Short mmCIF file of C-alpha atoms in Angstrom, two decimals:
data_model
loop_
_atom_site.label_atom_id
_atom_site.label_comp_id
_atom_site.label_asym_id
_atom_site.label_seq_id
_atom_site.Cartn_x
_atom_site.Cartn_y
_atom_site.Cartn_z
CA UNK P 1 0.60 37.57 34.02
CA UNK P 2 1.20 35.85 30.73
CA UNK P 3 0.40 32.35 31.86
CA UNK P 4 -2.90 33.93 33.72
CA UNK P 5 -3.78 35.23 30.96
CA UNK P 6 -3.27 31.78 28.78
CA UNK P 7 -5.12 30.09 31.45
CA UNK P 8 -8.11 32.04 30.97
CA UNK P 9 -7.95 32.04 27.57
CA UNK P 10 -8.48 28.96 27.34
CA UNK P 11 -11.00 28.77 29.72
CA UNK P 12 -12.98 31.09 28.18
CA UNK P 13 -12.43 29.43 25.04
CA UNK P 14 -13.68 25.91 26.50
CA UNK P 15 -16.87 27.75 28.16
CA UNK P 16 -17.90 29.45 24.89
CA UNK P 17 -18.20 26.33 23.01
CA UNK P 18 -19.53 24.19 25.52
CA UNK P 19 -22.34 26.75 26.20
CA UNK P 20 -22.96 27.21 22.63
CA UNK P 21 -22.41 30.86 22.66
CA UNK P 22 -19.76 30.91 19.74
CA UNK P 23 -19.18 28.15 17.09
CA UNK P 24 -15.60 26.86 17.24
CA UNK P 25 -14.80 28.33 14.42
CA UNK P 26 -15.68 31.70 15.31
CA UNK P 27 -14.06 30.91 19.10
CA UNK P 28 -10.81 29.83 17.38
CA UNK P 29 -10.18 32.99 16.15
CA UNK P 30 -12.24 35.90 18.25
CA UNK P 31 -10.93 34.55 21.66
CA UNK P 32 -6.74 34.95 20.94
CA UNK P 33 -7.10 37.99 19.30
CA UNK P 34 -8.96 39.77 22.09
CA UNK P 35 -6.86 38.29 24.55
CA UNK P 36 -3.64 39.51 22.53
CA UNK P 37 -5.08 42.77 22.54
CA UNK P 38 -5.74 42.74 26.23
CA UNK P 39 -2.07 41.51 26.87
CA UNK P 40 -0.50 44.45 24.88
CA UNK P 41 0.32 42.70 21.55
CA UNK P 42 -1.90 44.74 19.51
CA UNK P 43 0.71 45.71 16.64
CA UNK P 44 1.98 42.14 16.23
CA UNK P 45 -1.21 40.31 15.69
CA UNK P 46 -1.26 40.01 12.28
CA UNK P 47 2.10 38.51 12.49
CA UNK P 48 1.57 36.02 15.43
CA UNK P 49 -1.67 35.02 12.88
CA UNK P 50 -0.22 34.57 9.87
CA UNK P 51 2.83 32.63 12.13
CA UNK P 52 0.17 30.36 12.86
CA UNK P 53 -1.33 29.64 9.80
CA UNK P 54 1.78 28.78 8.12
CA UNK P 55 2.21 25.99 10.70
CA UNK P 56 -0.72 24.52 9.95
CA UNK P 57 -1.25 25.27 6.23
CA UNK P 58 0.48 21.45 5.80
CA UNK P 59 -1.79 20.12 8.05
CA UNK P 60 -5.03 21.97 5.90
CA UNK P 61 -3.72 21.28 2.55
CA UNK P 62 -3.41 17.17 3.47
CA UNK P 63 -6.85 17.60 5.14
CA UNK P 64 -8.57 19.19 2.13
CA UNK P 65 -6.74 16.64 -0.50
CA UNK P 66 -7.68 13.78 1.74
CA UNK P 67 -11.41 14.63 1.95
CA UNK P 68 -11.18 15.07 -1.83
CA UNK P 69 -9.78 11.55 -2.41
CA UNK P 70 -11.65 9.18 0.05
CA UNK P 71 -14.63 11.55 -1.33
CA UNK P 72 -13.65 10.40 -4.99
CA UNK P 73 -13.13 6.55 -3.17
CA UNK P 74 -16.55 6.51 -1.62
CA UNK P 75 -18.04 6.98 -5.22
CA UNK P 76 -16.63 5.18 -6.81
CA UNK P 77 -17.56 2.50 -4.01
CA UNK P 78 -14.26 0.95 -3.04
CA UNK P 79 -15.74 0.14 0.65
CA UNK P 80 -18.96 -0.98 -1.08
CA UNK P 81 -17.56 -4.69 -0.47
CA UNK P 82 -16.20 -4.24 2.96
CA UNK P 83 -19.82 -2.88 3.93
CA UNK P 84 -21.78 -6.06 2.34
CA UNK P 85 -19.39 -8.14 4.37
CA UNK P 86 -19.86 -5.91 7.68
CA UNK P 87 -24.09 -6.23 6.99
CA UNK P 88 -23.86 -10.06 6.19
CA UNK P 89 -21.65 -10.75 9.65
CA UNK P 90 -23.55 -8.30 12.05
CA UNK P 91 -26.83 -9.83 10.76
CA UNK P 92 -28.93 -6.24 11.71
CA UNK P 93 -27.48 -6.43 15.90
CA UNK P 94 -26.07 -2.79 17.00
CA UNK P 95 -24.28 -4.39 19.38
CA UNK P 96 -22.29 -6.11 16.87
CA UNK P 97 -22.20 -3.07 14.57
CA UNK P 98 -20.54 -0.65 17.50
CA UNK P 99 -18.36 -3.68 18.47
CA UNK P 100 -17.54 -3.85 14.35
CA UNK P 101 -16.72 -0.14 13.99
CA UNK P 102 -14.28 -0.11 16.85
CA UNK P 103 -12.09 -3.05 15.26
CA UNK P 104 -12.12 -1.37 11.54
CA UNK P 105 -11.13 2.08 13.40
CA UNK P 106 -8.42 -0.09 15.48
CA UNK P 107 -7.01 -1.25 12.12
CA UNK P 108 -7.32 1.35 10.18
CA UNK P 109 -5.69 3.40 13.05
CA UNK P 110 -2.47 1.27 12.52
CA UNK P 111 -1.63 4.50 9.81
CA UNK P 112 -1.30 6.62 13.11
CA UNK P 113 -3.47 9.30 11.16
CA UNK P 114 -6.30 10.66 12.61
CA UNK P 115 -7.98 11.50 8.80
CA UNK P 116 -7.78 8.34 7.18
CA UNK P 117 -8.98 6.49 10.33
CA UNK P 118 -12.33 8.52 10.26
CA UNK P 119 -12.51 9.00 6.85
CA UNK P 120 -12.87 5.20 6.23
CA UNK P 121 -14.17 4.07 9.28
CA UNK P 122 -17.31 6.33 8.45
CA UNK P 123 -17.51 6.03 5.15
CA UNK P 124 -18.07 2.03 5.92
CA UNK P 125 -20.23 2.28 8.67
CA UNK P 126 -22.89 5.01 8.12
CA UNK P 127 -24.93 3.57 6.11
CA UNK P 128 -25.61 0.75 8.85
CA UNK P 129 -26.01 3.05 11.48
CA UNK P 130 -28.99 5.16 9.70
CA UNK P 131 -30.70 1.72 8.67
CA UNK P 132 -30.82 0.21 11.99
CA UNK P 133 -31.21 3.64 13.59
CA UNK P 134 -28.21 3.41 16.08
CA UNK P 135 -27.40 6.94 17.66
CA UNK P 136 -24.81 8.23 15.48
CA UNK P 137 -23.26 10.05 18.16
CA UNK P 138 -21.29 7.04 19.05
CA UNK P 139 -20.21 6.31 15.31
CA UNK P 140 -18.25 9.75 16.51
CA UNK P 141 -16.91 8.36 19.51
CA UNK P 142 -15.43 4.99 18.45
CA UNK P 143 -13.13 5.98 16.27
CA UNK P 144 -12.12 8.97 18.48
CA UNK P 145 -11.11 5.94 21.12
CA UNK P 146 -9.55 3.83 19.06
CA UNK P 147 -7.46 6.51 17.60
CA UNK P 148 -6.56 7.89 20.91
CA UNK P 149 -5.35 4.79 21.95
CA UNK P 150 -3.37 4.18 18.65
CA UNK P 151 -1.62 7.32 17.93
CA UNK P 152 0.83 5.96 20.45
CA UNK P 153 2.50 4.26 17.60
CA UNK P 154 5.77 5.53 16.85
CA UNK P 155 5.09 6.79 13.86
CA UNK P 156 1.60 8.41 14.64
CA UNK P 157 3.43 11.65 16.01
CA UNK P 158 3.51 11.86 20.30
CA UNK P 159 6.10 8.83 20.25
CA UNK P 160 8.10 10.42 17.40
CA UNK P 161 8.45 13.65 19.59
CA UNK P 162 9.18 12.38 22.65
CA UNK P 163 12.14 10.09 20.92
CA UNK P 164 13.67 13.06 19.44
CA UNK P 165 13.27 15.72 22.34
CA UNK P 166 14.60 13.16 24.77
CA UNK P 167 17.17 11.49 22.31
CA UNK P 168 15.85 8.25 22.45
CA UNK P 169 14.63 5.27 20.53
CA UNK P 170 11.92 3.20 20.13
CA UNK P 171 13.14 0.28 22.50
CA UNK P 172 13.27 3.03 25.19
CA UNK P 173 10.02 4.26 24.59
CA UNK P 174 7.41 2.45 22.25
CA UNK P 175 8.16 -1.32 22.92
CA UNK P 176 7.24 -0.93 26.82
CA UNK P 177 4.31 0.43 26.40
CA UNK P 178 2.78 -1.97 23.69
CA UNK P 179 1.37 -4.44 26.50
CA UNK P 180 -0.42 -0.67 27.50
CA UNK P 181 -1.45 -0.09 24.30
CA UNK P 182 -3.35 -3.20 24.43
CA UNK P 183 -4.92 -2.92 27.16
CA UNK P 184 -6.19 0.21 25.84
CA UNK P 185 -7.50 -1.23 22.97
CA UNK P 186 -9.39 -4.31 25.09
CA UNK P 187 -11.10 -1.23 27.39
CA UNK P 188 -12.40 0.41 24.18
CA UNK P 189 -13.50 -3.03 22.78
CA UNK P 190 -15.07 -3.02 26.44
CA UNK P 191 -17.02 0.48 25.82
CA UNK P 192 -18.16 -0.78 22.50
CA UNK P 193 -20.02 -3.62 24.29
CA UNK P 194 -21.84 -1.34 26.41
CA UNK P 195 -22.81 0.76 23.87
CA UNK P 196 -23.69 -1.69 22.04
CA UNK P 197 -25.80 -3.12 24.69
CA UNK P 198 -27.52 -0.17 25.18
CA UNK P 199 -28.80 0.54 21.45
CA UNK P 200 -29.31 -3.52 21.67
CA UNK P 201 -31.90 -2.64 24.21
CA UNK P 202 -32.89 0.33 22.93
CA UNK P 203 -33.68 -0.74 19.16
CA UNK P 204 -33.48 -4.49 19.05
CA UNK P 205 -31.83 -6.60 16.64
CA UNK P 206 -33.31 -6.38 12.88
CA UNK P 207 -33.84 -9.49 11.32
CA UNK P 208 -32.51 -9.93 8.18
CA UNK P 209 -32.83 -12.92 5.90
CA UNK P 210 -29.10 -14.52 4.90
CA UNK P 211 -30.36 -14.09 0.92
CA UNK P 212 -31.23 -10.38 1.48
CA UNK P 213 -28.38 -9.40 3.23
CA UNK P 214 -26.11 -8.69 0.12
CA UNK P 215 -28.96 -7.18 -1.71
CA UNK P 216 -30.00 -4.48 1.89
CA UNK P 217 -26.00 -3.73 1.94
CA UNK P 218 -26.20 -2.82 -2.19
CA UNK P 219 -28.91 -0.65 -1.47
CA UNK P 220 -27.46 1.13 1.47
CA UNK P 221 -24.76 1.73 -0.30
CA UNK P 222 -26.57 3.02 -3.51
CA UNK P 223 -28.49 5.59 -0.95
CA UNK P 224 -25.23 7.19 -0.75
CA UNK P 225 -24.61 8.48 -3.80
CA UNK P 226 -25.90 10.88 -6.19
CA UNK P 227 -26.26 7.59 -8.81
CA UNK P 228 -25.44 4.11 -9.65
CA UNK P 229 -23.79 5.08 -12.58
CA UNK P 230 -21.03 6.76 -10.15
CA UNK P 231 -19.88 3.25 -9.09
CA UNK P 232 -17.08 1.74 -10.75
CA UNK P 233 -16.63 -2.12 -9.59
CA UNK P 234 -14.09 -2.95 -12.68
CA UNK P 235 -11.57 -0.07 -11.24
CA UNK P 236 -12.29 -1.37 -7.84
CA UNK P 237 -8.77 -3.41 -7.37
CA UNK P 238 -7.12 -0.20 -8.56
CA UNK P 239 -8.44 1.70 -6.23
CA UNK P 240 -7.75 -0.94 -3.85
CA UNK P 241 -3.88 -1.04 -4.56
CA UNK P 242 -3.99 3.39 -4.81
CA UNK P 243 -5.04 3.47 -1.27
CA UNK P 244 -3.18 1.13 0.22
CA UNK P 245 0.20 2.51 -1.18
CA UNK P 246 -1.61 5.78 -0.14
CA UNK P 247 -1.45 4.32 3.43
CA UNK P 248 2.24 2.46 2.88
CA UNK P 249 3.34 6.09 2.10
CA UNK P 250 1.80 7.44 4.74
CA UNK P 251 3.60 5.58 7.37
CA UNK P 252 7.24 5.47 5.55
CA UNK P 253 6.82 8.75 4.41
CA UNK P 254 7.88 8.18 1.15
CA UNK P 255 6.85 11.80 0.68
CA UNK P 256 5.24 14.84 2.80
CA UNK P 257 1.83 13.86 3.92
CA UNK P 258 0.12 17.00 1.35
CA UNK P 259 2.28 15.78 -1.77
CA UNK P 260 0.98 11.89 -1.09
CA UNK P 261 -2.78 13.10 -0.71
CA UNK P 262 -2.65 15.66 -3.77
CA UNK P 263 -0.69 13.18 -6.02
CA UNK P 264 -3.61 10.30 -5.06
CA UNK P 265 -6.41 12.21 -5.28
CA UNK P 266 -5.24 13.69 -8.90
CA UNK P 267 -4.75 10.07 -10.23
CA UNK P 268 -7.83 8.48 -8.75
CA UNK P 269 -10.18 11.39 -9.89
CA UNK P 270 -8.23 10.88 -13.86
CA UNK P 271 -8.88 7.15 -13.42
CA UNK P 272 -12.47 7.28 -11.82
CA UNK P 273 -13.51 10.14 -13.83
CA UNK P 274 -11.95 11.01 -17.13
CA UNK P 275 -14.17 13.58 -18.39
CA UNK P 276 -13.58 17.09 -17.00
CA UNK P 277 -17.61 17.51 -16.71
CA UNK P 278 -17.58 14.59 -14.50
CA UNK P 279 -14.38 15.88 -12.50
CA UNK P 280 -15.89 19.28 -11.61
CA UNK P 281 -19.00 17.39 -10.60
CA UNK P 282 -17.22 15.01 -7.70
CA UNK P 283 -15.09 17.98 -6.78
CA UNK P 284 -18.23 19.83 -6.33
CA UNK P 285 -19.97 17.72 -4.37
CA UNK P 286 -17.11 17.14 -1.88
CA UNK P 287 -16.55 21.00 -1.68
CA UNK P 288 -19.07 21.77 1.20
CA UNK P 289 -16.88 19.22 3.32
CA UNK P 290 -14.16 20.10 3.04
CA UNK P 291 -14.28 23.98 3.23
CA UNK P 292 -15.68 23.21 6.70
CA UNK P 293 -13.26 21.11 7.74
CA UNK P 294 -10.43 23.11 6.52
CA UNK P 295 -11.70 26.43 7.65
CA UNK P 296 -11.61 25.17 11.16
CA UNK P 297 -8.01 24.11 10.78
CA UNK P 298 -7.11 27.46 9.98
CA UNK P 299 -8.91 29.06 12.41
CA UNK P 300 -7.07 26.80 14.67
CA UNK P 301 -3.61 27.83 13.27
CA UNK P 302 -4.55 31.24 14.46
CA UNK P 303 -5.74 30.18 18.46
CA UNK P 304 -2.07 28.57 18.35
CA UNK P 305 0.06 31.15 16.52
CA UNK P 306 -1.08 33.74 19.39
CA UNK P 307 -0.79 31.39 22.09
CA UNK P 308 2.77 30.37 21.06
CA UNK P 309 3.93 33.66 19.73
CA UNK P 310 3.06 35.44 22.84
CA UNK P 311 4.99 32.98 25.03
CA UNK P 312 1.84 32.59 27.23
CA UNK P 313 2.35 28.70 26.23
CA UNK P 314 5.85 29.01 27.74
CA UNK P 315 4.63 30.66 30.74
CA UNK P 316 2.23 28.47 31.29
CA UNK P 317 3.97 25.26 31.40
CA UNK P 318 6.45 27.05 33.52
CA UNK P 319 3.65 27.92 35.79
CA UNK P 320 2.55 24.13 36.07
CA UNK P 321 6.01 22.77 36.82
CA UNK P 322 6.46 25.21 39.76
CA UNK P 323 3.31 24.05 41.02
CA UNK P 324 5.09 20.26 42.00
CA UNK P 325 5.92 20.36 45.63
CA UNK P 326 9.61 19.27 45.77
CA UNK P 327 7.72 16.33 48.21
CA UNK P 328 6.29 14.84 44.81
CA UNK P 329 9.06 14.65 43.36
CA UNK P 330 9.87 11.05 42.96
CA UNK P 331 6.39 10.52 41.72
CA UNK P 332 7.04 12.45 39.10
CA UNK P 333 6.24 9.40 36.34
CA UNK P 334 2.88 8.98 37.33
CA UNK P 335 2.38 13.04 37.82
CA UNK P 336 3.44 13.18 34.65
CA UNK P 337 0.99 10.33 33.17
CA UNK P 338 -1.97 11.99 35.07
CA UNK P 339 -1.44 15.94 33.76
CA UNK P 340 -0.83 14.40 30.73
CA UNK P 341 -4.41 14.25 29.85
CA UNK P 342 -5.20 18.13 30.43
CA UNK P 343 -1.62 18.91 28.45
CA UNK P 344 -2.55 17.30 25.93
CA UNK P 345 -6.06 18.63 25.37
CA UNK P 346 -5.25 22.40 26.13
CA UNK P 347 -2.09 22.49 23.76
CA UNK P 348 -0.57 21.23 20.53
CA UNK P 349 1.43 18.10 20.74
CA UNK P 350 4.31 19.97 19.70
CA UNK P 351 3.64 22.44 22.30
CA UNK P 352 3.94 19.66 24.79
CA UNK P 353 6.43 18.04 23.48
CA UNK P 354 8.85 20.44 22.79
CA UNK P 355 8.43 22.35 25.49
CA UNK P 356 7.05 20.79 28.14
CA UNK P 357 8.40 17.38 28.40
CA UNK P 358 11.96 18.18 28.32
CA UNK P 359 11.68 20.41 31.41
CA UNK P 360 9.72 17.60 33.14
CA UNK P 361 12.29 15.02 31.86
CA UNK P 362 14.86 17.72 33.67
CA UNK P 363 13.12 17.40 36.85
CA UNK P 364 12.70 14.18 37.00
CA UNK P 365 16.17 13.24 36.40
CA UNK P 366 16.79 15.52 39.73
CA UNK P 367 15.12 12.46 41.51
CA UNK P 368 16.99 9.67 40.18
CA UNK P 369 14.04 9.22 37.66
CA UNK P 370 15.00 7.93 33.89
CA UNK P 371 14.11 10.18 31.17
CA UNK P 372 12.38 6.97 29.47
CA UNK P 373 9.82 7.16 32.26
CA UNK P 374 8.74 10.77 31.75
CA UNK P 375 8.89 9.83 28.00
CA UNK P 376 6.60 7.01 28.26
CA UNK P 377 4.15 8.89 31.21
CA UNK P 378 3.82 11.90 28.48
CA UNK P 379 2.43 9.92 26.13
CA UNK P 380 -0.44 8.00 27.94
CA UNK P 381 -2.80 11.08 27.67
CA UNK P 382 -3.25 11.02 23.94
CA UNK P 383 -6.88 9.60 24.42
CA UNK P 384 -7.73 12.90 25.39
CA UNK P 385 -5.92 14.87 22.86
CA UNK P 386 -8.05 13.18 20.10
CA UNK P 387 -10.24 15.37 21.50
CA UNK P 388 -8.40 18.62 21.76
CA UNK P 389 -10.27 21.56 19.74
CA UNK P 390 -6.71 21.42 18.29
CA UNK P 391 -6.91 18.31 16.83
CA UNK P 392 -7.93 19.10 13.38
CA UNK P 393 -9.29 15.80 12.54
CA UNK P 394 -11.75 15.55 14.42
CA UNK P 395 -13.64 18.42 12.97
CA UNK P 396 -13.83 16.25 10.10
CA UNK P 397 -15.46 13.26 12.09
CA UNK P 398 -17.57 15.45 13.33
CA UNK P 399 -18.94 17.02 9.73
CA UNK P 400 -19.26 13.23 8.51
CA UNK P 401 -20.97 11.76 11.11
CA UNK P 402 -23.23 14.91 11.97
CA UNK P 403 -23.33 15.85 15.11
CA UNK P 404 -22.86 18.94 17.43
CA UNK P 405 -19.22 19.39 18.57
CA UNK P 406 -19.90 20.23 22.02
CA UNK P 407 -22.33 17.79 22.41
CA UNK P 408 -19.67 15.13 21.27
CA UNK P 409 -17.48 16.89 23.81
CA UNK P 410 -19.59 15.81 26.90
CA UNK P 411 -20.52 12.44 25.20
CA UNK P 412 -17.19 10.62 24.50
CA UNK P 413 -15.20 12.64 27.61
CA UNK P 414 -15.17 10.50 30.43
CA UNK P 415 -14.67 7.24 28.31
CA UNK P 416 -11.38 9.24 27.14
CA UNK P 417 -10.94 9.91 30.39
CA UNK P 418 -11.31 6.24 31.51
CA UNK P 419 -8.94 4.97 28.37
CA UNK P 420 -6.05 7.12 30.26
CA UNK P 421 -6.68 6.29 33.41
CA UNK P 422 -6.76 2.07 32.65
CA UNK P 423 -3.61 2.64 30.46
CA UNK P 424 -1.81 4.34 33.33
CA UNK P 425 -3.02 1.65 36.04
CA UNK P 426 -1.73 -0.82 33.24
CA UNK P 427 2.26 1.09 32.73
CA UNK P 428 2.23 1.15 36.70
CA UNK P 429 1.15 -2.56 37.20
CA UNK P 430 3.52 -3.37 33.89
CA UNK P 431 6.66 -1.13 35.50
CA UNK P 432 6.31 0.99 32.39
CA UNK P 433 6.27 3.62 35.13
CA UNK P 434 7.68 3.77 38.54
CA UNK P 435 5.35 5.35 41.25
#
């Protein structure tokens, strides 16, 4: 009954939103609740809530900081160079421009964190995408593929997991699947093209003069910000070397993710902005951002919280193993690969993880199968978690770029869907996985 009941919870959660009937936010937290009540948890809601929140308060306080600080970055126009020397190589062709954005979200990606990636990646490329009028819609969806692609990385998160649930390193895991990876990377440098082709067709290719290139990138630029007199080119190296320790302590974890992002953004706001008038001012005008971005993480750490503390996540990933005939069984790598992808959008990572993989990695090992297999398989649906209403990040790409969530749903899905599915043909063709 429990894992019926999560099933349909989610479904109706999934139909709401799609069909615009309830924001996410509002979805996020109406849905569980009523579907706690209906399951007889009434008394222990507030609990299973508040359970929830505290998981992800981490995950909202980095969020908030982070939106603060490349908020504070974008002022003072650290990317302002990076975005002349995008404008002067693209020479006003959307084709290169999409094709431009996916290798700066590939790189910037390297981090393994969702926030930075799209933080940046938009921050740099907006202002192109309104001049030549490309559909901003797929500003949304490059970085979603690039990230889904590179969040494979060890120390992005799904690799970490599946190494430490499954006692395992990262020769056992991550080094086999790099040739993947990359193939994953070439099929979203492949959607880029024809994306690019299409707004090519649609819009043309401006032409802009080599001298007025620097000068139309300046200006863009400028028509970001409230004034000129926010920029601040002689800090610019500082706030060069800030960010990228920033990003070196976000991938040795020098210190918790929150602490690095609260520590940055209080130095580059003292450095940027020394008087307090000025302070309150950036703070202020990053303020509607981020209380809709974090909001929705919240309300996220509540849909989970019930979902876990009920045990309907247990139940259902119970129910989903006992649905493998026994006749399946030694294809259980590529089983695993393939309902990786809907795993990974309808729960946490750590839901999956922690308590799903291990009893696959069980199962398989009843066949003969190595644990590294099932390791590897789990972690060639992350292209679709980057789309998970779970994944909090993405509510901040969304808010950035503009656009509808569900909308960006149906958009980017089945190129998601098609990063998986090349990556898996890859780890079979590779040996990664055994069929």
């Amino acid at each position: 009954m429990l894992a019926l009941l999560g099933f349909l919870m989610v479904a109706v959660f999934m139909y709401l939103i799609m069909s615009r009937r309830l924001s996410a936010l509002v979805a996020l937290i109406v849905v569980p609740v009523v579907f706690a009540l209906i399951s007889g948890f009434g008394t222990e809601i507030g609990d299973m809530m508040l359970a929830g929140i505290k998981k992800i308060a981490p995950t909202g306080i980095m969020l908030l900081f982070a939106i603060l600080y490349f908020g504070v970055m974008m002022d003072a126009g650290l990317f302002d160079p990076l975005i002349k020397k995008i404008v002067k190589m693209v020479k006003g062709d959307p084709l290169k421009v999409i094709v431009g954005t996916a290798i700066l979200a590939t790189l910037v990606a390297l981090d393994g964190d969702g926030t930075t990636t799209y933080m940046i990646t938009v921050t740099a490329m907006l202002p192109l995408y309104r001049k030549l009028g490309i559909r901003p819609m797929i500003l949304a969806v490059m970085p979603m593929l690039a990230l889904g692609v590179m969040n494979m990385t060890p120390w992005g998160g799904p690799t970490a997991r599946v190494m430490s649930v499954l006692h395992m390193d990262v020769s056992d895991i991550f080094v086999p699947v790099i040739p993947v990876m990359i193939g994953g990377i070439a099929w979203v440098m492949i959607v880029a093209c024809i994306l690019g082709k299409q707004e090519r067709k649609r819009l043309g290719i401006m032409e802009i003069p080599d001298e007025d290139l620097q000068s139309l990138a300046g200006q863009e630029v400028a028509a970001t910000d409230e004034t000129a007199a926010l920029k601040r080119p002689r800090l610019i190296w500082f706030n060069l070397l800030l960010t990228a320790a920033l990003m070196v302590g976000l991938i040795t974890s020098f210190l918790p993710l929150p602490t690095m992002f609260m520590l940055a953004f209080a130095i580059a706001l003292f450095i940027n902005y020394p008087k307090m008038q000025d302070q309150k001012e950036r703070i202020a005008a990053h303020a509607a951002n981020a209380l809709a971005t974090v909001s929705m993480v919240f309300a996220a750490g509540i849909f989970t919280g019930i979902l876990t503390e009920t045990k309907m996540i247990d139940a259902m990933a119970s129910t989903l193993v006992s649905w493998i005939p026994d006749s399946l069984g030694s294809h259980m790598p590529l089983l695993v690969a393939l309902t990786s992808m809907p795993f990974t959008y309808f729960m946490s990572n750590d839901a999956y993880y922690f308590g799903i993989v291990p009893i696959l990695a069980n199962a398989a090992a009843a066949y003969g199968i190595d644990p590294a297999e099932i390791g590897r398989a789990s972690i060639l649906g992350q292209p679709l978690h980057v789309l998970s209403p779970l994944f909090a990040a993405q509510y901040l790409l969304i808010g950035m770029v503009g656009v509808d969530y569900a909308e960006t749903q149906k958009f980017i899905l089945k190129w998601a869907f098609g990063t998986s599915i090349v990556m898996i043909a890859l780890a079979l063709l590779t040996g990664v996985i055994s069929f």
